[in-house]
Coordinates of C-alpha atoms (C1' of nucleotides) in Angstrom, one line a residue:
Chain O
M1395 CA -32.7 18.5 -49.6
K1396 CA -33.4 15.6 -52.0
D1397 CA -34.8 12.4 -50.5
V1398 CA -32.0 10.0 -49.7
R1399 CA -32.4 6.9 -51.7
V1400 CA -29.5 4.4 -51.8
R1401 CA -29.1 1.0 -53.3
F1402 CA -27.1 -2.1 -52.8
A1403 CA -26.8 -3.7 -56.2
P1404 CA -25.1 -7.1 -56.1
S1405 CA -25.1 -9.5 -59.0
P1406 CA -26.2 -13.1 -58.2
T1407 CA -23.0 -14.8 -59.2
G1408 CA -22.4 -16.6 -56.0
A1409 CA -22.5 -16.1 -52.3
L1410 CA -22.3 -12.6 -50.9
H1411 CA -18.8 -11.6 -50.1
I1412 CA -18.1 -10.0 -46.7
G1413 CA -16.9 -6.9 -48.5
G1414 CA -20.4 -6.7 -50.1
V1415 CA -21.9 -6.8 -46.7
R1416 CA -19.9 -3.7 -45.7
T1417 CA -21.0 -1.9 -48.8
A1418 CA -24.6 -2.7 -48.1
L1419 CA -24.1 -1.6 -44.5
Y1420 CA -22.8 1.8 -45.4
N1421 CA -25.7 2.3 -47.7
F1422 CA -28.1 1.2 -45.1
L1423 CA -26.6 3.4 -42.4
L1424 CA -26.8 6.5 -44.6
A1425 CA -30.4 5.6 -45.5
R1426 CA -31.5 5.1 -42.0
Q1427 CA -29.8 8.2 -40.7
Q1428 CA -31.3 10.4 -43.3
G1429 CA -34.7 8.9 -43.0
G1430 CA -34.2 7.6 -46.6
T1431 CA -34.8 4.4 -48.5
M1432 CA -32.6 1.4 -48.8
I1433 CA -33.1 -0.5 -52.1
L1434 CA -31.8 -3.9 -53.1
R1435 CA -31.4 -4.2 -56.8
I1436 CA -30.4 -7.5 -58.4
E1437 CA -28.0 -7.0 -61.2
D1438 CA -28.4 -10.2 -63.2
T1439 CA -27.7 -9.0 -66.7
D1440 CA -25.0 -11.5 -67.2
Q1441 CA -26.9 -14.7 -67.9
N1442 CA -23.7 -16.8 -68.1
R1443 CA -22.7 -16.1 -64.6
Y1444 CA -26.0 -16.5 -63.0
V1445 CA -25.9 -18.9 -60.0
P1446 CA -29.1 -20.4 -58.8
G1447 CA -29.8 -19.6 -55.2
A1448 CA -27.4 -16.7 -55.0
E1449 CA -30.2 -14.2 -55.0
E1450 CA -32.0 -15.8 -52.1
Y1451 CA -28.7 -16.1 -50.3
I1452 CA -27.9 -12.4 -50.6
M1453 CA -31.3 -11.5 -49.2
D1454 CA -31.0 -14.0 -46.4
S1455 CA -27.5 -12.8 -45.5
L1456 CA -28.6 -9.1 -45.4
A1457 CA -31.6 -10.0 -43.2
W1458 CA -29.4 -12.0 -40.8
A1459 CA -26.9 -9.1 -40.6
G1460 CA -29.8 -6.7 -39.7
I1461 CA -29.6 -4.7 -42.9
Q1462 CA -33.2 -4.1 -43.7
I1463 CA -34.3 -3.5 -47.2
D1464 CA -37.1 -1.1 -48.0
E1465 CA -37.6 -1.7 -51.7
G1466 CA -36.5 -4.8 -53.5
V1467 CA -37.4 -8.1 -55.1
R1468 CA -39.0 -9.4 -51.9
E1469 CA -40.3 -6.1 -50.6
G1470 CA -41.6 -4.7 -53.9
G1471 CA -41.9 -0.9 -54.2
P1472 CA -43.0 1.8 -56.6
F1473 CA -39.9 1.7 -58.8
G1474 CA -39.8 -2.0 -59.7
P1475 CA -39.1 -4.4 -61.0
Y1476 CA -35.9 -4.6 -59.0
R1477 CA -34.3 -7.4 -60.9
Q1478 CA -32.5 -6.1 -64.0
S1479 CA -33.3 -9.1 -66.1
E1480 CA -37.0 -8.0 -65.8
R1481 CA -36.2 -4.5 -67.0
K1482 CA -34.7 -5.5 -70.4
E1483 CA -37.2 -3.4 -72.4
I1484 CA -36.5 -0.3 -70.4
Y1485 CA -32.8 -0.5 -71.3
S1486 CA -33.2 -1.0 -74.9
Q1487 CA -35.6 1.9 -75.0
Y1488 CA -33.0 4.2 -73.4
A1489 CA -30.3 2.8 -75.7
Q1490 CA -32.5 3.9 -78.6
Q1491 CA -32.6 7.3 -77.2
L1492 CA -28.9 7.5 -77.2
L1493 CA -28.7 6.1 -80.7
Q1494 CA -31.1 8.8 -81.9
S1495 CA -29.3 11.6 -80.2
G1496 CA -26.0 10.5 -81.7
H1497 CA -24.4 9.4 -78.4
A1498 CA -24.4 5.8 -79.3
Y1499 CA -24.0 3.6 -82.4
Y1500 CA -24.4 0.1 -83.6
A1501 CA -21.3 -2.1 -83.9
F1502 CA -21.1 -5.3 -85.9
D1503 CA -17.6 -6.3 -85.2
T1504 CA -16.8 -9.9 -84.5
E1505 CA -14.5 -11.2 -81.9
A1506 CA -11.8 -11.6 -84.6
D1507 CA -12.3 -8.0 -85.8
L1508 CA -11.8 -6.7 -82.3
E1509 CA -8.7 -8.8 -81.9
A1510 CA -7.3 -7.6 -85.2
M1511 CA -7.9 -4.0 -84.1
R1512 CA -6.0 -4.5 -80.9
E1513 CA -3.1 -6.1 -82.8
R1514 CA -3.0 -3.1 -85.2
Q1515 CA -2.9 -0.7 -82.3
K1516 CA -0.2 -2.6 -80.5
A1517 CA 1.8 -2.6 -83.7
T1518 CA 1.7 1.2 -83.9
G1519 CA 3.1 1.3 -80.3
S1520 CA 0.0 2.9 -79.0
D1521 CA -0.6 2.9 -75.2
Q1522 CA -4.0 1.6 -75.5
Q1523 CA -5.8 -0.9 -77.7
Q1524 CA -9.3 0.4 -77.3
Y1525 CA -12.4 0.8 -79.3
S1526 CA -12.4 4.5 -79.1
S1527 CA -12.3 7.7 -81.1
A1528 CA -8.9 6.6 -82.3
T1529 CA -10.2 3.4 -83.8
R1530 CA -13.9 3.5 -84.2
M1531 CA -13.8 4.8 -87.8
T1532 CA -11.8 1.8 -88.8
M1533 CA -14.4 -0.7 -87.5
R1534 CA -17.6 -2.1 -88.8
N1535 CA -20.3 0.1 -87.3
S1536 CA -23.1 2.5 -88.0
L1537 CA -20.6 5.3 -88.1
T1538 CA -18.6 3.8 -91.0
L1539 CA -21.5 2.0 -92.7
S1540 CA -24.3 3.8 -94.5
A1541 CA -27.7 4.0 -92.9
E1542 CA -28.9 1.6 -95.5
E1543 CA -26.2 -1.0 -94.8
T1544 CA -26.7 -0.7 -91.1
R1545 CA -30.5 -1.2 -91.5
K1546 CA -29.9 -4.3 -93.7
L1547 CA -27.5 -5.9 -91.3
I1548 CA -29.9 -5.5 -88.4
E1549 CA -32.9 -6.8 -90.4
T1550 CA -31.0 -9.8 -91.6
G1551 CA -30.3 -10.7 -88.0
H1552 CA -26.6 -9.9 -87.8
P1553 CA -25.5 -9.8 -84.2
Y1554 CA -24.7 -6.3 -83.0
V1555 CA -23.9 -4.4 -79.9
I1556 CA -24.7 -0.7 -79.1
R1557 CA -21.7 1.3 -78.1
F1558 CA -21.4 4.6 -76.3
K1559 CA -19.7 7.3 -78.4
I1560 CA -17.2 8.9 -76.0
P1561 CA -16.9 12.6 -76.7
E1562 CA -13.5 13.7 -77.8
N1563 CA -11.2 16.0 -75.9
E1564 CA -13.2 16.6 -72.8
T1565 CA -12.2 16.5 -69.2
V1566 CA -14.7 14.7 -67.0
V1567 CA -14.7 15.8 -63.4
L1568 CA -16.6 14.0 -60.8
H1569 CA -16.9 14.9 -57.2
D1570 CA -16.5 11.9 -55.0
L1571 CA -17.7 12.2 -51.4
I1572 CA -14.7 10.3 -50.2
R1573 CA -11.9 11.2 -52.6
G1574 CA -12.8 14.8 -53.6
E1575 CA -12.5 15.7 -57.3
V1576 CA -11.4 13.1 -59.7
S1577 CA -10.8 14.1 -63.3
V1578 CA -10.2 12.0 -66.4
Q1579 CA -9.6 12.9 -70.0
T1580 CA -12.2 11.4 -72.3
A1581 CA -9.3 10.3 -74.6
Q1582 CA -8.5 7.6 -72.0
L1583 CA -12.0 6.2 -72.2
D1584 CA -13.2 3.6 -74.6
D1585 CA -16.5 3.3 -76.4
K1586 CA -18.0 0.9 -73.9
V1587 CA -20.7 -1.6 -75.0
L1588 CA -24.1 -0.5 -73.7
M1589 CA -26.2 -3.2 -75.1
K1590 CA -24.8 -6.7 -75.6
S1591 CA -25.6 -8.9 -78.6
D1592 CA -28.0 -11.0 -76.4
G1593 CA -30.2 -7.9 -75.9
M1594 CA -29.1 -7.4 -72.3
P1595 CA -27.6 -4.2 -71.2
T1596 CA -24.1 -4.0 -69.7
Y1597 CA -23.6 -2.8 -66.1
H1598 CA -22.8 0.7 -67.2
L1599 CA -26.1 1.3 -69.0
A1600 CA -28.3 -0.6 -66.6
N1601 CA -26.8 1.0 -63.6
V1602 CA -27.2 4.6 -64.9
V1603 CA -30.7 4.0 -66.2
D1604 CA -31.9 2.3 -63.0
D1605 CA -30.2 4.8 -60.7
Y1606 CA -32.0 7.6 -62.5
L1607 CA -35.4 5.9 -62.7
M1608 CA -35.2 4.8 -59.1
K1609 CA -34.2 8.3 -58.1
I1610 CA -31.0 7.2 -56.4
S1611 CA -29.5 10.1 -54.5
H1612 CA -26.1 8.5 -53.5
V1613 CA -24.2 5.8 -55.2
I1614 CA -22.0 4.1 -52.6
R1615 CA -20.0 1.3 -54.0
G1616 CA -16.6 -0.3 -54.1
E1617 CA -13.5 1.4 -55.3
E1618 CA -13.3 -1.0 -58.3
W1619 CA -15.9 1.2 -59.9
L1620 CA -14.0 4.4 -59.7
P1621 CA -12.3 4.0 -63.1
S1622 CA -15.7 3.7 -64.8
A1623 CA -17.4 6.5 -62.9
P1624 CA -16.4 9.1 -65.5
L1625 CA -18.2 7.0 -68.1
H1626 CA -21.3 7.0 -66.0
V1627 CA -21.1 10.7 -65.6
L1628 CA -20.9 11.0 -69.4
L1629 CA -23.9 8.8 -69.7
Y1630 CA -26.0 10.9 -67.3
K1631 CA -25.1 13.9 -69.4
A1632 CA -25.8 12.2 -72.7
F1633 CA -29.3 11.3 -71.4
G1634 CA -29.7 14.9 -70.2
W1635 CA -29.9 13.9 -66.6
G1636 CA -26.9 15.9 -65.5
K1637 CA -28.8 17.7 -62.8
D1638 CA -30.2 14.5 -61.4
M1639 CA -26.9 12.8 -61.1
P1640 CA -26.5 11.0 -57.8
Q1641 CA -23.6 11.8 -55.5
F1642 CA -20.8 9.2 -55.7
A1643 CA -18.8 7.6 -52.9
H1644 CA -16.3 5.0 -53.8
L1645 CA -15.4 2.8 -50.8
P1646 CA -11.8 1.6 -50.1
L1647 CA -11.4 -2.1 -50.6
L1648 CA -11.0 -4.8 -48.0
L1649 CA -7.5 -6.2 -48.2
K1650 CA -6.1 -9.6 -47.3
P1651 CA -4.7 -9.8 -43.7
D1652 CA -1.2 -10.6 -44.8
G1653 CA 0.6 -9.4 -47.8
N1654 CA -1.2 -7.3 -50.3
G1655 CA -4.2 -7.4 -52.6
K1656 CA -7.9 -7.5 -52.1
L1657 CA -9.4 -10.0 -49.7
S1658 CA -10.4 -13.2 -51.5
K1659 CA -12.1 -16.4 -50.6
R1660 CA -8.8 -18.1 -51.0
D1661 CA -7.2 -16.0 -48.3
A1662 CA -10.0 -16.6 -45.9
D1663 CA -9.8 -20.4 -46.5
R1664 CA -6.1 -20.4 -46.1
M1665 CA -6.2 -18.5 -42.8
G1666 CA -9.2 -20.3 -41.5
F1667 CA -11.9 -17.7 -41.3
P1668 CA -15.2 -17.3 -43.1
I1669 CA -15.7 -15.0 -46.1
F1670 CA -19.5 -15.4 -46.5
P1671 CA -22.1 -14.4 -44.0
L1672 CA -24.0 -17.7 -44.1
N1673 CA -23.1 -21.3 -45.0
W1674 CA -22.9 -21.7 -48.7
T1675 CA -22.7 -24.6 -51.0
D1676 CA -21.6 -23.8 -54.5
P1677 CA -24.1 -25.4 -56.8
N1678 CA -21.5 -26.0 -59.5
T1679 CA -18.5 -27.2 -57.6
K1680 CA -20.5 -28.5 -54.5
E1681 CA -17.8 -26.8 -52.4
Q1682 CA -19.1 -25.9 -49.0
S1683 CA -18.1 -22.8 -47.1
T1684 CA -18.8 -22.0 -43.5
G1685 CA -20.5 -18.7 -42.9
Y1686 CA -20.0 -16.2 -40.1
R1687 CA -23.3 -17.2 -38.6
E1688 CA -22.4 -20.8 -38.4
A1689 CA -18.9 -20.1 -37.1
G1690 CA -20.5 -18.4 -34.1
Y1691 CA -20.2 -14.7 -35.0
L1692 CA -23.1 -12.6 -33.7
P1693 CA -24.5 -10.3 -36.4
E1694 CA -24.2 -7.2 -34.2
A1695 CA -20.5 -8.0 -33.6
L1696 CA -19.8 -8.6 -37.3
I1697 CA -21.6 -5.3 -38.2
N1698 CA -19.7 -3.3 -35.6
F1699 CA -16.4 -4.8 -36.8
L1700 CA -17.3 -4.2 -40.5
A1701 CA -18.4 -0.7 -39.8
F1702 CA -15.0 0.2 -38.4
L1703 CA -13.1 -1.2 -41.3
G1704 CA -12.7 2.0 -43.3
W1705 CA -14.8 4.2 -41.1
N1706 CA -14.6 5.6 -37.6
P1707 CA -16.6 8.1 -35.6
G1708 CA -13.6 10.1 -34.5
T1709 CA -14.3 9.4 -30.9
E1710 CA -12.8 6.7 -28.8
Q1711 CA -15.9 4.6 -28.5
E1712 CA -15.4 1.2 -30.1
I1713 CA -18.7 -0.6 -29.3
F1714 CA -21.6 0.6 -31.4
S1715 CA -25.0 -0.9 -31.8
M1716 CA -26.7 -0.6 -35.2
N1717 CA -28.7 2.3 -33.9
E1718 CA -25.6 4.0 -32.6
L1719 CA -23.9 3.4 -35.9
I1720 CA -26.9 5.0 -37.7
Q1721 CA -26.6 8.0 -35.4
A1722 CA -22.8 8.4 -35.8
F1723 CA -22.3 7.5 -39.4
S1724 CA -21.1 9.9 -42.0
V1725 CA -19.8 9.3 -45.5
E1726 CA -17.2 12.1 -45.0
R1727 CA -15.5 10.1 -42.3
I1728 CA -14.9 7.1 -44.5
G1729 CA -11.2 6.6 -45.1
K1730 CA -9.5 6.5 -48.5
A1731 CA -7.0 3.7 -48.0
G1732 CA -7.8 0.0 -48.2
A1733 CA -8.2 -1.8 -44.9
K1734 CA -6.6 -5.1 -44.1
F1735 CA -9.1 -7.6 -42.8
D1736 CA -8.1 -8.5 -39.2
I1737 CA -10.1 -11.5 -38.0
Q1738 CA -8.7 -11.1 -34.5
K1739 CA -10.5 -7.8 -34.1
A1740 CA -13.6 -9.5 -35.2
Q1741 CA -13.2 -12.1 -32.5
W1742 CA -12.7 -9.5 -29.9
Y1743 CA -15.9 -7.8 -31.0
N1744 CA -17.7 -11.1 -30.8
Q1745 CA -16.4 -11.7 -27.3
Q1746 CA -17.6 -8.2 -26.2
Y1747 CA -21.1 -8.8 -27.6
L1748 CA -21.3 -12.3 -26.3
R1749 CA -20.5 -11.3 -22.7
A1750 CA -23.0 -8.6 -22.9
K1751 CA -25.8 -11.1 -23.4
S1752 CA -27.9 -12.2 -20.6
N1753 CA -27.4 -15.7 -19.0
T1754 CA -31.0 -16.5 -20.0
E1755 CA -30.2 -15.9 -23.7
L1756 CA -26.9 -17.8 -23.6
A1757 CA -28.6 -20.6 -21.7
T1758 CA -31.2 -21.0 -24.4
H1759 CA -28.4 -21.4 -26.9
L1760 CA -26.6 -23.9 -24.7
V1761 CA -29.7 -26.0 -24.2
D1762 CA -30.4 -26.0 -27.9
H1763 CA -26.9 -27.2 -28.6
L1764 CA -27.1 -29.9 -25.9
K1765 CA -30.2 -31.4 -27.6
K1766 CA -28.0 -32.2 -30.5
E1767 CA -25.6 -34.0 -28.2
N1768 CA -28.6 -35.8 -26.7
I1769 CA -28.1 -34.2 -23.3
T1770 CA -30.9 -32.8 -21.4
C1771 CA -30.2 -29.8 -19.1
S1772 CA -32.6 -27.6 -17.2
Q1773 CA -32.7 -23.9 -18.1
D1774 CA -31.7 -23.2 -14.5
K1775 CA -28.5 -25.3 -14.7
A1776 CA -27.6 -24.0 -18.1
E1777 CA -27.9 -20.4 -16.8
K1778 CA -25.5 -21.2 -14.0
I1779 CA -23.1 -22.6 -16.5
C1780 CA -23.3 -19.6 -18.7
D1781 CA -22.8 -17.3 -15.8
V1782 CA -19.5 -18.9 -14.9
M1783 CA -18.4 -19.4 -18.5
K1784 CA -19.4 -16.2 -20.3
E1785 CA -16.2 -14.3 -19.4
R1786 CA -14.0 -16.9 -21.0
I1787 CA -15.6 -17.6 -24.3
T1788 CA -15.4 -16.0 -27.8
F1789 CA -18.1 -18.0 -29.5
P1790 CA -21.4 -19.4 -28.3
Q1791 CA -20.2 -22.9 -29.1
D1792 CA -17.3 -22.5 -26.7
L1793 CA -19.9 -22.9 -24.0
W1794 CA -20.1 -26.5 -25.0
E1795 CA -16.5 -27.0 -26.3
Q1796 CA -15.0 -25.6 -23.1
G1797 CA -17.7 -26.8 -20.7
K1798 CA -18.3 -30.4 -21.7
F1799 CA -17.1 -31.5 -18.3
F1800 CA -20.3 -30.1 -16.8
F1801 CA -22.1 -32.9 -18.5
N1802 CA -19.7 -35.6 -19.1
A1803 CA -17.2 -36.9 -16.5
P1804 CA -13.7 -36.7 -17.9
A1805 CA -12.5 -39.7 -19.8
S1806 CA -8.9 -38.6 -19.8
F1807 CA -6.9 -36.2 -17.7
D1808 CA -4.5 -33.4 -18.6
D1809 CA -1.1 -35.1 -18.4
G1810 CA 0.8 -32.0 -17.6
V1811 CA -1.3 -31.2 -14.6
V1812 CA -1.4 -34.8 -13.4
S1813 CA 2.3 -35.3 -13.5
K1814 CA 2.9 -32.0 -11.6
K1815 CA 0.1 -32.0 -9.1
W1816 CA -1.2 -35.6 -8.5
N1817 CA 0.9 -36.6 -5.6
D1818 CA 0.6 -38.3 -2.2
D1819 CA -0.8 -35.2 -0.5
A1820 CA -3.4 -34.8 -3.2
V1821 CA -4.5 -38.4 -3.0
K1822 CA -4.7 -38.2 0.8
V1823 CA -6.8 -35.0 0.7
L1824 CA -9.0 -36.0 -2.1
T1825 CA -9.8 -39.4 -0.6
T1826 CA -10.7 -37.8 2.7
Y1827 CA -12.6 -35.0 0.9
R1828 CA -14.6 -37.5 -1.2
D1829 CA -15.7 -39.3 2.0
A1830 CA -16.6 -36.1 3.7
V1831 CA -18.6 -34.8 0.7
E1832 CA -20.4 -38.1 0.5
K1833 CA -21.8 -37.6 4.0
L1834 CA -23.1 -34.1 3.4
S1835 CA -26.8 -33.6 3.3
T1836 CA -26.8 -30.3 1.5
F1837 CA -24.2 -29.2 -1.0
D1838 CA -23.3 -26.0 -2.7
A1839 CA -20.2 -24.0 -3.5
A1840 CA -19.9 -22.5 -0.1
I1841 CA -20.3 -25.9 1.6
A1842 CA -17.9 -27.5 -0.8
K1843 CA -15.3 -24.9 0.0
E1844 CA -15.8 -25.1 3.8
T1845 CA -15.6 -28.9 3.7
L1846 CA -12.4 -28.8 1.7
E1847 CA -10.8 -26.3 4.1
Q1848 CA -11.8 -28.5 7.1
V1849 CA -10.1 -31.5 5.4
T1850 CA -6.9 -29.8 4.5
A1851 CA -6.7 -28.2 7.9
S1852 CA -7.1 -31.6 9.6
L1853 CA -4.4 -33.1 7.4
Q1854 CA -2.2 -30.1 7.7
I1855 CA -1.8 -29.7 4.0
G1856 CA -2.2 -26.3 2.2
T1857 CA -5.4 -26.1 0.3
G1858 CA -3.7 -24.4 -2.6
K1859 CA -1.4 -27.4 -3.0
I1860 CA -4.1 -29.7 -4.0
L1861 CA -6.6 -27.5 -5.8
Q1862 CA -5.2 -28.3 -9.2
A1863 CA -5.4 -32.0 -8.5
L1864 CA -9.0 -31.6 -7.5
R1865 CA -9.7 -29.6 -10.7
V1866 CA -8.1 -32.2 -13.0
A1867 CA -10.0 -35.0 -11.2
L1868 CA -13.3 -33.3 -11.7
S1869 CA -12.9 -31.7 -15.1
G1870 CA -9.9 -33.4 -16.7
M1871 CA -8.4 -30.0 -17.4
G1872 CA -5.9 -27.6 -15.9
G1873 CA -7.9 -24.5 -16.3
G1874 CA -11.5 -23.4 -16.0
P1875 CA -14.0 -21.5 -14.0
D1876 CA -14.3 -21.4 -10.2
L1877 CA -13.9 -24.9 -8.9
M1878 CA -16.4 -24.5 -6.1
M1879 CA -19.0 -23.4 -8.6
I1880 CA -18.2 -26.3 -10.8
M1881 CA -18.9 -28.7 -7.9
E1882 CA -22.1 -26.9 -7.1
I1883 CA -23.3 -27.2 -10.7
I1884 CA -22.4 -30.8 -11.2
G1885 CA -23.7 -31.7 -7.7
K1886 CA -22.6 -33.9 -4.9
E1887 CA -23.2 -37.3 -6.4
E1888 CA -21.1 -36.4 -9.5
V1889 CA -18.3 -35.0 -7.4
V1890 CA -18.1 -38.2 -5.4
S1891 CA -18.2 -40.4 -8.4
R1892 CA -15.6 -38.4 -10.3
L1893 CA -13.3 -38.3 -7.4
T1894 CA -13.6 -42.0 -6.9
F1895 CA -12.9 -42.6 -10.6
A1896 CA -9.8 -40.4 -10.6
L1897 CA -8.5 -41.9 -7.3
N1898 CA -8.9 -45.4 -8.8
N1899 CA -7.4 -44.5 -12.2
L1900 CA -4.7 -41.9 -11.8
K1901 CA -1.2 -43.0 -10.9
I1902 CA 1.2 -40.9 -9.1
K1903 CA 4.0 -40.2 -11.4
V1904 CA 7.4 -40.4 -9.8
G1905 CA 10.0 -37.9 -10.9
Chain N
rG812 C1' 2.4 -1.0 -70.3
rG813 C1' -1.6 3.0 -69.8
rC814 C1' -5.2 5.4 -66.6
rC815 C1' -7.1 6.2 -61.8
rC816 C1' -6.8 5.8 -56.4
rG817 C1' -3.9 5.4 -52.1
rU818 C1' 0.5 5.5 -48.1
rU819 C1' 0.4 7.6 -39.4
rC820 C1' 2.5 1.8 -34.4
rG821 C1' 2.3 -5.5 -36.7
rU822 C1' -3.4 -4.3 -37.7
rC823 C1' -7.9 -0.8 -37.6
rU824 C1' -7.3 4.2 -37.0
rA825 C1' -7.4 9.7 -34.4
rG826 C1' -4.9 14.0 -35.4
rG827 C1' -3.2 18.0 -38.2
rG828 C1' 1.9 23.7 -39.8
rG829 C1' 4.6 24.3 -33.4
rU830 C1' 1.3 17.7 -29.9
rU831 C1' 5.2 13.8 -24.7
rA832 C1' 1.7 12.1 -32.4
rG833 C1' -4.0 9.8 -29.0
rG834 C1' -7.2 5.3 -28.9
rA835 C1' -8.5 0.1 -30.0
rC836 C1' -6.8 -5.1 -31.5
rA837 C1' -2.5 -7.9 -31.2
rU838 C1' 2.0 -8.4 -28.3
rC839 C1' 5.2 -8.0 -23.8
rA840 C1' 5.6 -7.2 -18.3
rG841 C1' 3.5 -6.6 -13.5
rA842 C1' -0.8 -7.0 -10.1
rU843 C1' -5.3 -9.7 -8.8
rU844 C1' -7.2 -14.8 -9.2
rU845 C1' -7.0 -21.8 -6.2
rU846 C1' -5.8 -22.7 -12.2
rC847 C1' -6.9 -20.9 -17.1
rA848 C1' -9.5 -16.9 -18.8
rU849 C1' -11.3 -12.2 -17.3
rU850 C1' -10.1 -7.6 -15.0
rC851 C1' -6.5 -3.8 -13.6
rU852 C1' -1.7 -1.2 -14.3
rG853 C1' 2.3 -0.4 -17.2
rG854 C1' 5.6 -1.1 -21.6
rU855 C1' 7.4 -1.9 -26.8
rA856 C1' 5.7 0.1 -31.3
rA857 C1' 4.1 4.7 -36.5
rC858 C1' 3.9 9.9 -39.8
rA859 C1' 7.5 5.5 -46.9
rG860 C1' 11.8 8.4 -49.2
rG861 C1' 13.6 12.9 -51.5
rG862 C1' 12.8 17.9 -52.7
rG863 C1' 10.3 22.4 -52.0
rU864 C1' 6.8 26.4 -49.4
rU865 C1' 7.5 28.1 -44.3
rC866 C1' 10.6 30.9 -38.7
rG867 C1' 8.8 25.8 -38.3
rA868 C1' 6.2 20.3 -41.8
rU869 C1' 4.1 14.3 -40.0
rU870 C1' 0.3 17.9 -41.6
rC871 C1' 0.5 22.1 -47.8
rC872 C1' 2.8 21.3 -53.0
rC873 C1' 5.9 18.3 -56.4
rC874 C1' 8.7 14.0 -57.6
rU875 C1' 10.1 9.0 -56.5
rA876 C1' 9.2 4.4 -54.3
rC877 C1' 5.8 1.1 -52.9
rG878 C1' 0.7 -0.8 -52.7
rG879 C1' -4.0 -1.3 -54.8
rG880 C1' -8.0 -0.9 -58.6
rC881 C1' -9.4 -0.7 -63.7
rU882 C1' -7.9 -1.7 -68.6
rA883 C1' -14.4 -7.8 -71.4
rC884 C1' -20.5 -8.2 -75.4
rC885 C1' -18.3 -9.5 -66.0
rA886 C1' -20.3 -7.0 -62.6

RNA sequence: GGCCCGUUCGUCUAGGGGUUAGGACAUCAGAUUUUCAUUCUGGUAACAGGGGUUCGAUUCCCCUACGGGCUACCA
């Protein structure tokens, strides 16, 4: 079997969209599974849309996600350059080949000429207003002009494009790995521009030439390319590369969570979830976007989630590491229909991966975060906190968000809990308890519990009745991890001082 | 408009001519828990519609509806 060589070919027109990450992922999975090569090709043939920094951003994003590139701008490789703007000469050379073999022609039409043609077509009631076999003989091109005229126009510097001459009355059949056979009549296709007047190729030419030269075996890309795939097939044939044509797989799109249509940045902003892998500041608008990384998503969770959007292994296993995905992946099991983007599922995955992490690893994260808050915390204490908190968090930052009380005494107390649970009995027990704790020489969760039980027993008040009051006094909140562990972690002195503060400041609410 | 692609619980999906149509997320209920969360148990919930083919269709075919993509000297 032919060596598997796949490519992810984004254009650097902005941050990498999450859908692009999935496309890259599927390419990567196939490459790794088959012992093939993953190529990153930068498709920067549109000079107007070039956004500085986008290229770096794309590479950094893929690296973060764990999608490794074997050949590309950074990595180099035997088929470079991997930036299309640096391959300009190659494309014009191949365009010449098409010109000579009669598969392409020069066109000198102006914007106004094209517009007039479309109007004429519209007036005849035609379904399509295209530059095609139906209209090309009415236009200003090397098909209608003499060789002499054509040569003169080019020599005198008239702007021109090179168009592909779509063959007439053919049926193009392409075999898509996901969709099966797709066939299109060439009469539906237009004479696409291959080389633009600025000397750059269009996507269609560049993509076919590069895929051929780079020996790409599988083209795995978004469904938006399906309509132009027949044109690409025709191009391969025109070049005489029919036998070396890659296999195609057109991926279903990622749809917005509500309603219909493809997932856009607007939807993500509106619903409050990231659309880009990493933080991104648009250099033109200065608009800032939070990335998945910064929002607290773990790359392995994002990857697992993305992999399952449009693909599944056919088993009931939900959690897959990258290596497991590589093992299990198959293009044939990719679905055909678009998948709505469900951020809740992504959060669930994140939770699963987060809780699978060791306390040591989580603690390191916590300690790092605490530095930003100017709080010092031993690794040992941080590990204890992570141990009691990890079952209740979705994002790493929740460790701090939900566990602030481990470091800062509560400044305010949950009203609902106070009004319900802060009563005479509670005050009585907590006062006695505070005094008892103060006298203790050693203190840990077990001792804290034993002492509390002794106090409630002596006062003949059920322990359960006052636990919520104790919790709110210590943490300010009505919920949280095991109270005895909280006391052990914050320590005896802190327990005493927090109780004293609460006892002095909380009023019993009557009624 | 034209062309192409698609359609199983709210969502991601498995399945496939005869199944109690399976799982996961979400949701609801119960249990556990000192609270919240977790965990456990259970529940609600789907084959877009109409025609065929067939003994039988959700599964195969056609049509319709709906949805999406494309329709640039953008990718």
